[in-house]
mmCIF file of C-alpha atoms and ligand atoms in Angstrom:
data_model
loop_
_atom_site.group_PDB
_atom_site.id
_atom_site.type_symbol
_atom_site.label_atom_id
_atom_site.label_comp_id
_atom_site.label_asym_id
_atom_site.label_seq_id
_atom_site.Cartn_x
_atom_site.Cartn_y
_atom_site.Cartn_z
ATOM 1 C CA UNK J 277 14.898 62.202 -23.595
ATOM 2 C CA UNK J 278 11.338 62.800 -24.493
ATOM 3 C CA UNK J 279 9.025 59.543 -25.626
ATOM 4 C CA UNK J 280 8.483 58.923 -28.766
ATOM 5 C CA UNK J 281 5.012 60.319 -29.709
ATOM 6 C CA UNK J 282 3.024 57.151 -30.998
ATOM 7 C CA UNK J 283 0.641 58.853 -33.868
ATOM 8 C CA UNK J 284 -2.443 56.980 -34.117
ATOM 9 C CA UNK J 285 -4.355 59.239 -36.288
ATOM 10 C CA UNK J 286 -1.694 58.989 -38.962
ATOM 11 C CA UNK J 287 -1.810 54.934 -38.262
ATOM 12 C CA UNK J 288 -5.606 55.433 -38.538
ATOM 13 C CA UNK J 289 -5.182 57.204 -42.129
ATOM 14 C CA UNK J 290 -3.184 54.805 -43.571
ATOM 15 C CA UNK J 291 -5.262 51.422 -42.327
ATOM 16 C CA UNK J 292 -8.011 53.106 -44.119
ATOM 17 C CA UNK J 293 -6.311 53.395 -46.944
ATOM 18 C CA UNK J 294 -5.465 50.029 -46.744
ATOM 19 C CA UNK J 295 -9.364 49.212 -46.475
ATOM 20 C CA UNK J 296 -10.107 51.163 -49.124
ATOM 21 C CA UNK J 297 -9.719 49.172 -52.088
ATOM 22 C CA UNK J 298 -11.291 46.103 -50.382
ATOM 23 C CA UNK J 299 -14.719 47.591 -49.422
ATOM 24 C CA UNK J 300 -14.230 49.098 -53.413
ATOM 25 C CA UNK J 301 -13.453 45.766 -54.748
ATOM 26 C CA UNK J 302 -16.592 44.166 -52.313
ATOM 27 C CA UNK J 303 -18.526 46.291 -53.486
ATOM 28 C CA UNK J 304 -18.695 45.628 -57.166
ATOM 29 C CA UNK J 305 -18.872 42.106 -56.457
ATOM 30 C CA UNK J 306 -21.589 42.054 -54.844
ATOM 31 C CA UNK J 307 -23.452 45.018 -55.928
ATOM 32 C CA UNK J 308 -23.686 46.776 -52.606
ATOM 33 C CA UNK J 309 -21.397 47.913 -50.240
ATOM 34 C CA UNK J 310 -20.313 46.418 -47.131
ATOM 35 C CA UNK J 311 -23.928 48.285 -44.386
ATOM 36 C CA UNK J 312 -23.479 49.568 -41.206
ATOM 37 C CA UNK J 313 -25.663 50.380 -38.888
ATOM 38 C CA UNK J 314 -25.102 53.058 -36.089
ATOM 39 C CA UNK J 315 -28.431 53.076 -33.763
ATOM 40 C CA UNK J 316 -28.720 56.175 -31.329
ATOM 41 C CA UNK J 317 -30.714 56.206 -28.862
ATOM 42 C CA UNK J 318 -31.589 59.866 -27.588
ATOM 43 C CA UNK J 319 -29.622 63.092 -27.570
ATOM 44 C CA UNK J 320 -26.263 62.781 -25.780
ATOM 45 C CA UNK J 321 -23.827 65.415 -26.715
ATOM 46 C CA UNK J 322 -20.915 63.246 -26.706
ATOM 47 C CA UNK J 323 -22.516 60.336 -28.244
ATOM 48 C CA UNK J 324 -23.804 62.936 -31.321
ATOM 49 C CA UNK J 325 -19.849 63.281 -32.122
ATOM 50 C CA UNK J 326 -19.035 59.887 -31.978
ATOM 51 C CA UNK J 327 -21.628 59.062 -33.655
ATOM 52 C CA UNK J 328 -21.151 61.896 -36.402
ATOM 53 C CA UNK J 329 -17.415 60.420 -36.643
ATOM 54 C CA UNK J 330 -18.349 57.095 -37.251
ATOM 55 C CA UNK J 331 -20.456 58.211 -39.871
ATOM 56 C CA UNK J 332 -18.224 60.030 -41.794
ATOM 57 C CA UNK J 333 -15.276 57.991 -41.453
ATOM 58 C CA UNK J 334 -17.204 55.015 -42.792
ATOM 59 C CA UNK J 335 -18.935 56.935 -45.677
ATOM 60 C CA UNK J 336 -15.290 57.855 -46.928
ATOM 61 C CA UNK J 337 -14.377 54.176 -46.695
ATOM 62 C CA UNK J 338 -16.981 53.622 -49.076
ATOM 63 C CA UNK J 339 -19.088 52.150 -46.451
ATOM 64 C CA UNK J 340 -23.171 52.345 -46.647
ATOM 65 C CA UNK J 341 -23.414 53.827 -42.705
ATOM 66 C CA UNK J 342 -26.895 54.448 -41.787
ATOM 67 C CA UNK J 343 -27.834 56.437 -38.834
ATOM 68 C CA UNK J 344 -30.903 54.665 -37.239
ATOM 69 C CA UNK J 345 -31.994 56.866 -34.348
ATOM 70 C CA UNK J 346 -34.982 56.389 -31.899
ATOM 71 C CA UNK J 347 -35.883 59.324 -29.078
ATOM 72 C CA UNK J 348 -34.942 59.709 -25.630
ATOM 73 C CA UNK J 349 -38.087 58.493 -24.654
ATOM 74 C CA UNK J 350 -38.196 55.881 -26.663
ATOM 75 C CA UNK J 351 -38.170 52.260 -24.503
ATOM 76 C CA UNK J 352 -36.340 49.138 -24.158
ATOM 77 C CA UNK J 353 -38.750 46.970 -26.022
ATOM 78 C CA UNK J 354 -38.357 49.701 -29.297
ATOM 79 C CA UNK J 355 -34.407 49.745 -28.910
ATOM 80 C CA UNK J 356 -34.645 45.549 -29.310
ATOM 81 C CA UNK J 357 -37.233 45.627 -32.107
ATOM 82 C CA UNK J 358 -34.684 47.583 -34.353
ATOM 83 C CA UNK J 359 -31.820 45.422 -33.191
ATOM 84 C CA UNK J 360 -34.188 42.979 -34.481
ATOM 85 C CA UNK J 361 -35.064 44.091 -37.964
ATOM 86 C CA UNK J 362 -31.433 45.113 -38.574
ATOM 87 C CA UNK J 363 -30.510 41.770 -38.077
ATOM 88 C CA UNK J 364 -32.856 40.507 -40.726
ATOM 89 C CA UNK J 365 -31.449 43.601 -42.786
ATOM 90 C CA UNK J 366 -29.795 42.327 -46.386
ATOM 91 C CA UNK J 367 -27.789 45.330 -46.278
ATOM 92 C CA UNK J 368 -26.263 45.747 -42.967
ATOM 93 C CA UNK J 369 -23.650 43.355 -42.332
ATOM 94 C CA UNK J 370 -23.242 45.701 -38.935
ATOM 95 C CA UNK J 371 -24.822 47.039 -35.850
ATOM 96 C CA UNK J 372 -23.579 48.855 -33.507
ATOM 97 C CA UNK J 373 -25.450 50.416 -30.683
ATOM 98 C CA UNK J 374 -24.470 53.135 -29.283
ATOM 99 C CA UNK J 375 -23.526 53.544 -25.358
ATOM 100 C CA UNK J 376 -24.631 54.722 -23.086
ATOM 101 C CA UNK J 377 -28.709 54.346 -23.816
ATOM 102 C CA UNK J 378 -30.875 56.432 -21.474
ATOM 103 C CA UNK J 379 -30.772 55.905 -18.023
ATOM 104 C CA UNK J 380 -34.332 55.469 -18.256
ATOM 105 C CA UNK J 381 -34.125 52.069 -20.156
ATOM 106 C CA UNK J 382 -33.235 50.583 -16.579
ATOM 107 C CA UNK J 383 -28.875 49.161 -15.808
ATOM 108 C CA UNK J 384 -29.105 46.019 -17.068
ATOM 109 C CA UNK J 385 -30.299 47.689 -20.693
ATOM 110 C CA UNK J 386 -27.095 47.429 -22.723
ATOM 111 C CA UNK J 387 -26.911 44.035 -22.089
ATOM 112 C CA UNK J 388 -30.257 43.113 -22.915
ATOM 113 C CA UNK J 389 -29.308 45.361 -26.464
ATOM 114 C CA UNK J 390 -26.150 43.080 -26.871
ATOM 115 C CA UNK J 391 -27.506 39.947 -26.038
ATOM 116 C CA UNK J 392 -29.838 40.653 -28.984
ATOM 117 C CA UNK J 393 -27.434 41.593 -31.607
ATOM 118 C CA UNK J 394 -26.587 38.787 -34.060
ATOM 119 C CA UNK J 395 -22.921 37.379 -33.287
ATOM 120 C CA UNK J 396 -22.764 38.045 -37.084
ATOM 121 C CA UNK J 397 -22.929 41.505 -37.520
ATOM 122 C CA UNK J 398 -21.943 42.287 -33.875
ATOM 123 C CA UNK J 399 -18.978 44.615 -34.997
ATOM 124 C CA UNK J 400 -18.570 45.788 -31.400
ATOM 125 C CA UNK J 401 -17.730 42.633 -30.458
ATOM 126 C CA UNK J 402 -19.036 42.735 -27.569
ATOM 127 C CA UNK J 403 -21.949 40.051 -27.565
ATOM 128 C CA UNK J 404 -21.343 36.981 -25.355
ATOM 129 C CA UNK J 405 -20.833 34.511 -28.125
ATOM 130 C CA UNK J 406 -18.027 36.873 -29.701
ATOM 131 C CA UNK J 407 -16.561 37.472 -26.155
ATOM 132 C CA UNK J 408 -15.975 33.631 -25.514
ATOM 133 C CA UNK J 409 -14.468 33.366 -29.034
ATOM 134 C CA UNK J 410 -12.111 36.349 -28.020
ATOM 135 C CA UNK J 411 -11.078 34.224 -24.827
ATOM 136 C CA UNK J 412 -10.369 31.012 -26.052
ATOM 137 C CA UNK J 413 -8.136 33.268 -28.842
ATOM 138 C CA UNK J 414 -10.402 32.007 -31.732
ATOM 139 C CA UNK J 415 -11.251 34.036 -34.828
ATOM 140 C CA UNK J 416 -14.212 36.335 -33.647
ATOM 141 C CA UNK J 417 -15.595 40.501 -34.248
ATOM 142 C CA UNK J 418 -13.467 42.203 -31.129
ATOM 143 C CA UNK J 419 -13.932 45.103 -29.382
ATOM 144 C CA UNK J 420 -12.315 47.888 -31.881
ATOM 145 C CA UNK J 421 -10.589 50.007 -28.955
ATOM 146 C CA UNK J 422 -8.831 47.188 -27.823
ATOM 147 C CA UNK J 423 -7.806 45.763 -31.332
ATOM 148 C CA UNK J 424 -6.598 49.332 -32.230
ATOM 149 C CA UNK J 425 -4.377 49.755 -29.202
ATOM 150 C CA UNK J 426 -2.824 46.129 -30.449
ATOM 151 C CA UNK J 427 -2.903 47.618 -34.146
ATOM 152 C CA UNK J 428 -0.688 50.176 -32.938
ATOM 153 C CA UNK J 429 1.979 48.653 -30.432
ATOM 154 C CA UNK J 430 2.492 45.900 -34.074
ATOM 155 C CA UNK J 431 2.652 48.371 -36.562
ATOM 156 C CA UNK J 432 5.232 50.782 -34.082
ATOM 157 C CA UNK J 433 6.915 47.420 -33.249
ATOM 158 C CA UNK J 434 6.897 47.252 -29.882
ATOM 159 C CA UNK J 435 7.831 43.787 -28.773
ATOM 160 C CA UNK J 436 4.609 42.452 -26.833
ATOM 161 C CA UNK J 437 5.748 38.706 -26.343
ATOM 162 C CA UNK J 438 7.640 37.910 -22.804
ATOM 163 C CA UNK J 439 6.896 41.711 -22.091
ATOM 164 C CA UNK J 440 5.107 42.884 -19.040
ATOM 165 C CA UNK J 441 1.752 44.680 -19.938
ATOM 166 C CA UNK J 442 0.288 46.710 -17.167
ATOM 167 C CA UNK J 443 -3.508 46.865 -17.753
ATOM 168 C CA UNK J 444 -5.472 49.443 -15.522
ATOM 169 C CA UNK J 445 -8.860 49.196 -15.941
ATOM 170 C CA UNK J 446 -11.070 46.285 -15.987
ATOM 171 C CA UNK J 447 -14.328 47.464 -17.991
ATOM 172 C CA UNK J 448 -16.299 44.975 -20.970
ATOM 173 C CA UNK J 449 -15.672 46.942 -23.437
ATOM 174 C CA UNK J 450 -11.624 47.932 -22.796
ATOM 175 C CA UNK J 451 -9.464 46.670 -20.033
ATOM 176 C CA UNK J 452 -10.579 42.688 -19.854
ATOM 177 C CA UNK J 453 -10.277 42.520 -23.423
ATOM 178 C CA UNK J 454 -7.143 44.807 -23.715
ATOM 179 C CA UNK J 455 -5.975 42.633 -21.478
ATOM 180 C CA UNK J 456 -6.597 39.254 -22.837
ATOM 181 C CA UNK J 457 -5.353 40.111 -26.454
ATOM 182 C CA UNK J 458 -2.194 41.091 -24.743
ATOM 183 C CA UNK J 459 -2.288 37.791 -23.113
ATOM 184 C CA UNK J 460 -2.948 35.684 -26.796
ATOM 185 C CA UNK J 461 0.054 37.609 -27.599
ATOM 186 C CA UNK J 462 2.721 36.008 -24.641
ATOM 187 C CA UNK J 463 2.694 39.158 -22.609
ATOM 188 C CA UNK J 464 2.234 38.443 -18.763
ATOM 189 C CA UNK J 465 -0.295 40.575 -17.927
ATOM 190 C CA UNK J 466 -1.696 42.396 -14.689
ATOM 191 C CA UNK J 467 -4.696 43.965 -14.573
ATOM 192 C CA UNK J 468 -5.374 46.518 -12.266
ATOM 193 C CA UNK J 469 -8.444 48.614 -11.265
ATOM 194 C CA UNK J 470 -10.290 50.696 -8.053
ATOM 195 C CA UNK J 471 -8.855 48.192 -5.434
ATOM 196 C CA UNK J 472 -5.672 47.822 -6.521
ATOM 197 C CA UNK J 473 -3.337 49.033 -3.396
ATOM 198 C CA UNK J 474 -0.385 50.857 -4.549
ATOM 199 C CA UNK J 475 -1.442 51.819 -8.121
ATOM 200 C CA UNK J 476 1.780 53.629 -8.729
ATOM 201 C CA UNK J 477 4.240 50.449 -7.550
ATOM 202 C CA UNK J 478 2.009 48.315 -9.664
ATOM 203 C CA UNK J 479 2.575 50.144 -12.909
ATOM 204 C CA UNK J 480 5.862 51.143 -12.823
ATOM 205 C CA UNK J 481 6.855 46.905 -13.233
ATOM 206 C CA UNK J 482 4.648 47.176 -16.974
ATOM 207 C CA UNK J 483 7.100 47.610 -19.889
ATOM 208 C CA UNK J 484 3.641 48.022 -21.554
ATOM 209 C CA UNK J 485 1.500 50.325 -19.322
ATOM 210 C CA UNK J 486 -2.726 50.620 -20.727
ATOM 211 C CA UNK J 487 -4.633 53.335 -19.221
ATOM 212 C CA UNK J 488 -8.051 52.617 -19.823
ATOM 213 C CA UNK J 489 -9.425 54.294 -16.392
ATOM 214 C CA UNK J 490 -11.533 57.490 -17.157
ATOM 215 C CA UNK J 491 -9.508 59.672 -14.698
ATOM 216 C CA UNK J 492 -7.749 62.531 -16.154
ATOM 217 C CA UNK J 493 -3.897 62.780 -15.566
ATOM 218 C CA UNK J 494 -4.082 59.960 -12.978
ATOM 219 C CA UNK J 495 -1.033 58.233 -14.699
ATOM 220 C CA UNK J 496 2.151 60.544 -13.707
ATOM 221 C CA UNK J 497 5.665 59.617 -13.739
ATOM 222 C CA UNK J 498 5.783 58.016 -10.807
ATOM 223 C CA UNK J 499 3.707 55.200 -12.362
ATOM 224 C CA UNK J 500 5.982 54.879 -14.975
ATOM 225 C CA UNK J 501 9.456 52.716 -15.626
ATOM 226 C CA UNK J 502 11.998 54.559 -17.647
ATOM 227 C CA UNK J 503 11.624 53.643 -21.172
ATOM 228 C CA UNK J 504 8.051 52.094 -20.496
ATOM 229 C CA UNK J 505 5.501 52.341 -23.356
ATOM 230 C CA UNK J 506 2.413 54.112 -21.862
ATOM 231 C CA UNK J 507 -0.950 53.993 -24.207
ATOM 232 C CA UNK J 508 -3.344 56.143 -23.349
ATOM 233 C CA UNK J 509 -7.301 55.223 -24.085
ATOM 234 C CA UNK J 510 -8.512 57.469 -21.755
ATOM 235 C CA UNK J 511 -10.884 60.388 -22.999
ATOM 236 C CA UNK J 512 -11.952 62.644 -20.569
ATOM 237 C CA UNK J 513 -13.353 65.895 -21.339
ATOM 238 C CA UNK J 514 -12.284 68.646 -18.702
ATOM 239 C CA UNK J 515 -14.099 71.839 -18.147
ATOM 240 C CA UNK J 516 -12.750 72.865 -14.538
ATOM 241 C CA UNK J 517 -9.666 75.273 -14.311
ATOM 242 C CA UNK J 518 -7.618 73.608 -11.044
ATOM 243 C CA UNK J 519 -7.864 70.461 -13.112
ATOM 244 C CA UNK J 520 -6.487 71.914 -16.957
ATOM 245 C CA UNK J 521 -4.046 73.905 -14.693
ATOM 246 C CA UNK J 522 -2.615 70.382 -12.800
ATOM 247 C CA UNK J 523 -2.071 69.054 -16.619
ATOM 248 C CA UNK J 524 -0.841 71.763 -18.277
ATOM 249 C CA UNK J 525 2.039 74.501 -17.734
ATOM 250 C CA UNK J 526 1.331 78.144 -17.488
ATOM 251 C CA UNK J 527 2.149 78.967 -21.293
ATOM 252 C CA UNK J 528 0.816 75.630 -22.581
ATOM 253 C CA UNK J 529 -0.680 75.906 -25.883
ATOM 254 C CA UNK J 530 -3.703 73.528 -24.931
ATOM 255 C CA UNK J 531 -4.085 75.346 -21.524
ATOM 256 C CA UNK J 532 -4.992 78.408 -24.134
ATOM 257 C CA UNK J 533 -7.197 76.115 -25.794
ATOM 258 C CA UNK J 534 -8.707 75.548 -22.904
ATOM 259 C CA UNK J 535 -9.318 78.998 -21.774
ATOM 260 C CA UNK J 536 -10.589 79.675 -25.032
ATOM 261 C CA UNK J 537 -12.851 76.783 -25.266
ATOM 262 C CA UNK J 538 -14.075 76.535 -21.668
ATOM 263 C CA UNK J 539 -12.995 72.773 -22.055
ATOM 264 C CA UNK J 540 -10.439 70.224 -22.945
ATOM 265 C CA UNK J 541 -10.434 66.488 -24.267
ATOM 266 C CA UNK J 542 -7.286 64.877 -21.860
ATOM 267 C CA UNK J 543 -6.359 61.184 -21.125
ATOM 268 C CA UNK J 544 -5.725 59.365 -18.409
ATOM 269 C CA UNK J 545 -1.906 59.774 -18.427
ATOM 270 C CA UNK J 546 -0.122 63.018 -17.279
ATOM 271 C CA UNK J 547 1.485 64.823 -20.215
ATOM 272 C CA UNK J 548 4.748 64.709 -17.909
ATOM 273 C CA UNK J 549 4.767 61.077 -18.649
ATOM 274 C CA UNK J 550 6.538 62.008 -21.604
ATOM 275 C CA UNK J 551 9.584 62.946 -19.687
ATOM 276 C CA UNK J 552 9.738 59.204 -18.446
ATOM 277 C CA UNK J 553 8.068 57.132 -21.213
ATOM 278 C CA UNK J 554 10.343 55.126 -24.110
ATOM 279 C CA UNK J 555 7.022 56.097 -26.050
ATOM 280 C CA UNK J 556 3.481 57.064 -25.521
ATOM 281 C CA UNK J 557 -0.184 58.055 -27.137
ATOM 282 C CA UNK J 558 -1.073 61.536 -27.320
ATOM 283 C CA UNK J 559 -4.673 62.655 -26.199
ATOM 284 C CA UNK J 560 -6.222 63.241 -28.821
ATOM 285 C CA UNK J 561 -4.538 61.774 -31.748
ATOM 286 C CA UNK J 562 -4.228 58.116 -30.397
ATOM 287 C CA UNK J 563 -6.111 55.206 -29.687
ATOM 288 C CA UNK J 564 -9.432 57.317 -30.441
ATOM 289 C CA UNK J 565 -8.945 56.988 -34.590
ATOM 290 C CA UNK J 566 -7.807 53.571 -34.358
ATOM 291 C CA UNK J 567 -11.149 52.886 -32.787
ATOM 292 C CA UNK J 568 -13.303 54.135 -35.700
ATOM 293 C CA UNK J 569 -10.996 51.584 -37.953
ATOM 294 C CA UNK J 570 -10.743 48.735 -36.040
ATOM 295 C CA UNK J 571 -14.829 49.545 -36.570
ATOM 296 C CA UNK J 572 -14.483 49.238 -40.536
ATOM 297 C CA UNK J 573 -12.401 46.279 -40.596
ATOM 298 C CA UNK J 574 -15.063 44.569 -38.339
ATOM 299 C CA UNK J 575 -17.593 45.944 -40.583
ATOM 300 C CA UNK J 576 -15.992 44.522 -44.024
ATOM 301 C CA UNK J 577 -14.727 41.112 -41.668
ATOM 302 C CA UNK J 578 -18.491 41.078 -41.224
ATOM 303 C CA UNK J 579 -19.891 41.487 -44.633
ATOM 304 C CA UNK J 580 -17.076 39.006 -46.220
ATOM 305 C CA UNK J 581 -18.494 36.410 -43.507
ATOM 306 C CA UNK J 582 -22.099 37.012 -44.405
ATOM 307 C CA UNK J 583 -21.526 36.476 -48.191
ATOM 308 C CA UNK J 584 -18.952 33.696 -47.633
ATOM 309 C CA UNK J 585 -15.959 35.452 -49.386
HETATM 310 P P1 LIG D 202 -15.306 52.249 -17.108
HETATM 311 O O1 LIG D 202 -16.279 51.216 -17.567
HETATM 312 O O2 LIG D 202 -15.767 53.352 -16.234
HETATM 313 O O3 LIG D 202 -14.120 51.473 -16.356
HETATM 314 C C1 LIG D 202 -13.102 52.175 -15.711
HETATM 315 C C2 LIG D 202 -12.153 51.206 -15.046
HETATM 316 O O4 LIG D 202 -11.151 51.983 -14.378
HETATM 317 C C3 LIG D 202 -12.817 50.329 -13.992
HETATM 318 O O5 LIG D 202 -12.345 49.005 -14.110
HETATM 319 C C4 LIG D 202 -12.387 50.946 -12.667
HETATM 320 O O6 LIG D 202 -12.159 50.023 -11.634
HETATM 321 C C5 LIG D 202 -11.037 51.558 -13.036
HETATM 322 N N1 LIG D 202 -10.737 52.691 -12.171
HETATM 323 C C6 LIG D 202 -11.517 53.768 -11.903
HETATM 324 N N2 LIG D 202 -10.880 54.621 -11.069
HETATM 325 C C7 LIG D 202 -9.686 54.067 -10.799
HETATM 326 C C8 LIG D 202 -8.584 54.458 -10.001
HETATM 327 N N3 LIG D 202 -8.584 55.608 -9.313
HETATM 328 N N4 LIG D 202 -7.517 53.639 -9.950
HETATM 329 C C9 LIG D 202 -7.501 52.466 -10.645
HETATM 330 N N5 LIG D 202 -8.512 52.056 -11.425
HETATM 331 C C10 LIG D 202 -9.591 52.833 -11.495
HETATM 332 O O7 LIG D 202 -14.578 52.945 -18.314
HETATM 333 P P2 LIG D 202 -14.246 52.409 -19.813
HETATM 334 O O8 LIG D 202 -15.481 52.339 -20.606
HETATM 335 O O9 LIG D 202 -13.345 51.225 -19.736
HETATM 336 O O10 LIG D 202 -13.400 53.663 -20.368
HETATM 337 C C11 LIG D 202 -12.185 54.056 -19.759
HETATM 338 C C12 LIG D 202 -11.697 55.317 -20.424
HETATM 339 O O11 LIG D 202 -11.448 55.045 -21.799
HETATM 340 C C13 LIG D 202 -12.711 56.478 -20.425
HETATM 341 O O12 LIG D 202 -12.002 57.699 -20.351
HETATM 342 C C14 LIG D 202 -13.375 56.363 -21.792
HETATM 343 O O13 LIG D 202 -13.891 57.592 -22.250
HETATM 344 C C15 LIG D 202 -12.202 55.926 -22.627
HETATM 345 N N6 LIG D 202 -12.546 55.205 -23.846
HETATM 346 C C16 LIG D 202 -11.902 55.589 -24.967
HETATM 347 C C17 LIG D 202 -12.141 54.940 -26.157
HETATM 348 C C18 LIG D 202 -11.386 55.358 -27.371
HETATM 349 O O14 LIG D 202 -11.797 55.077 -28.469
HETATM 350 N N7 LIG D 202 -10.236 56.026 -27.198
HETATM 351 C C19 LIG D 202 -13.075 53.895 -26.220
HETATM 352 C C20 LIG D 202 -13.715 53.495 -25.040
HETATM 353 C C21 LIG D 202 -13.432 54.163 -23.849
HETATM 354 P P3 LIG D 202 -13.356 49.159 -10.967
HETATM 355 O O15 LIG D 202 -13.673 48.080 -11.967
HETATM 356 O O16 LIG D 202 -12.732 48.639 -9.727
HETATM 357 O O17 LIG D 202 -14.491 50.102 -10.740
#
């Protein structure tokens, strides 16, 4: 039997929704809405449409989302001064910077950026005060991807206690802290990544299976227990042939797309996981809204904190 298709922009629709009312009902409390601030730092393509999603999304939350944007050739020492006056900002309860900065800026950049945000109105998450909170399972701004993906597994009710989560992937931003809320919530949790010997043998023990890799299709049935709930973060966009024709069929309506586009946006996990899976994420259509949310609740967690409501 096919999986059950696990819709996460749907989810996404009706959290915000949900938020709604709140950010309305913040608002005329305190005169202003809950701020955001996205800084952008250069010209990447991809990080334009993130960036442009963000935006959007939060200005039809009734969000103030401000797009603060410095050049490509703009340098380390700028990117901190605006981290710095946006913390002092009255009407930005949130920053988020976003990744990755220019190459330029040197590796150890977007941790010199996070290390500078304000634990306050770090809505990423992703600063080291908020990431010890998030290990010790204390009340802290987490990383939205994560959050989203355990958003989703609650709201579908998919049992998560005494279960078996298969992590794969072991990045800051997605697979240690996937893998630790999974943990706060009594799964037993492996986490694998690059060196992992026998990927396939590995996964197929997870009654919960994360692919947060950055490998298109590298998840295939093999990897996966019969009845298995498989969540896809990956987001890969594809623009060689061999590799749309390994995912797709011949008669596929998103290998058309494909031709027709000269690219795709595919996951990690092989769309013939579906013929294995209990249920699964699509690519898109997943964890990818449920990001932008998770982003809004932090945002009006944020702005509640800051004005002690
Ligand atoms: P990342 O920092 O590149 O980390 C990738 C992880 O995958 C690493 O831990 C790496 O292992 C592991 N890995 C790489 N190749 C592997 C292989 N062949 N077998 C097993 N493990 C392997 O990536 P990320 O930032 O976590 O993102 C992962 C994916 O999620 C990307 O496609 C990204 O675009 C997507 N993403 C989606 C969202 C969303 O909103 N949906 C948000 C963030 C990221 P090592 O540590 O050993 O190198």
């Amino acid at each position: 039997m096919a999986a059950r298709m696990l819709d996460g922009q749907a989810l996404a629709v009706r959290l915000q929704e949900e938020i709604k009312p709140q950010v309305a009902a913040f608002t005329s409390r305190h005169g202003r809405p809950p701020g955001l601030a996205i800084v952008l730092v250069g010209d990447n393509p991809a990080s334009e449409v993130y960036v442009r999603n963000k935006l959007k999304s939060g200005g039809a939350a009734g969000f103030r989302a401000d797009l603060q944007r410095l050049p490509a050739n703009a340098t380390l020492a700028d990117t901190l001064a605006l981290v710095e006056r946006l913390n002092e900002s009255p009407v930005h309860d949130g920053i988020l910077v976003q990744s990755p900065l220019p190459k330029a800026m040197g590796a150890d950049a977007a941790q010199r950026v996070f290390d500078t945000i304000a634990p306050a109105k770090d809505v990423d998450g992703f600063t080291p005060i908020n990431v010890g909170l998030m290990v010790q399972n204390r009340p802290a701004l987490v990383a939205c991807t994560p959050s989203g993906v355990i958003e989703l597994l609650v709201r579908e009710q998919i049992p998560i206690a005494g279960r078996h989560a298969v992590v794969i992937g072991r990045s800051e931003i997605v697979g240690k802290p996937m893998a630790l809320l999974l943990l706060h919530r009594d799964a037993t949790v492996t986490i694998a990544h690059s060196k992992t010997p026998d990927l396939a043998e590995v996964s197929r023990r997870a009654d919960i299976l994360i692919a947060a890799v950055g490998r298109p299709g590298l998840v295939t049935k093999d990897f996966v227990k019969p009845g298995a709930t498989v969540i896809d973060v990956g987001m890969n966009r594809v623009a060689e042939a061999d590799v749309a024709q390994r995912l797709f069929p011949e008669g596929h309506a998103r290998l058309a797309v494909f031709r027709a586009k000269g690219s795709i946006l595919v996951g990690d996990v092989h769309p013939e996981v579906a013929e294995v899976a209990g249920a699964m994420t699509p690519v898109p259509g997943g964890v990818g809204p449920l990001t932008i949310t998770m982003l809004m609740m932090n945002t009006l967690r944020a702005a509640s904190a800051r004005v002690g409501t």
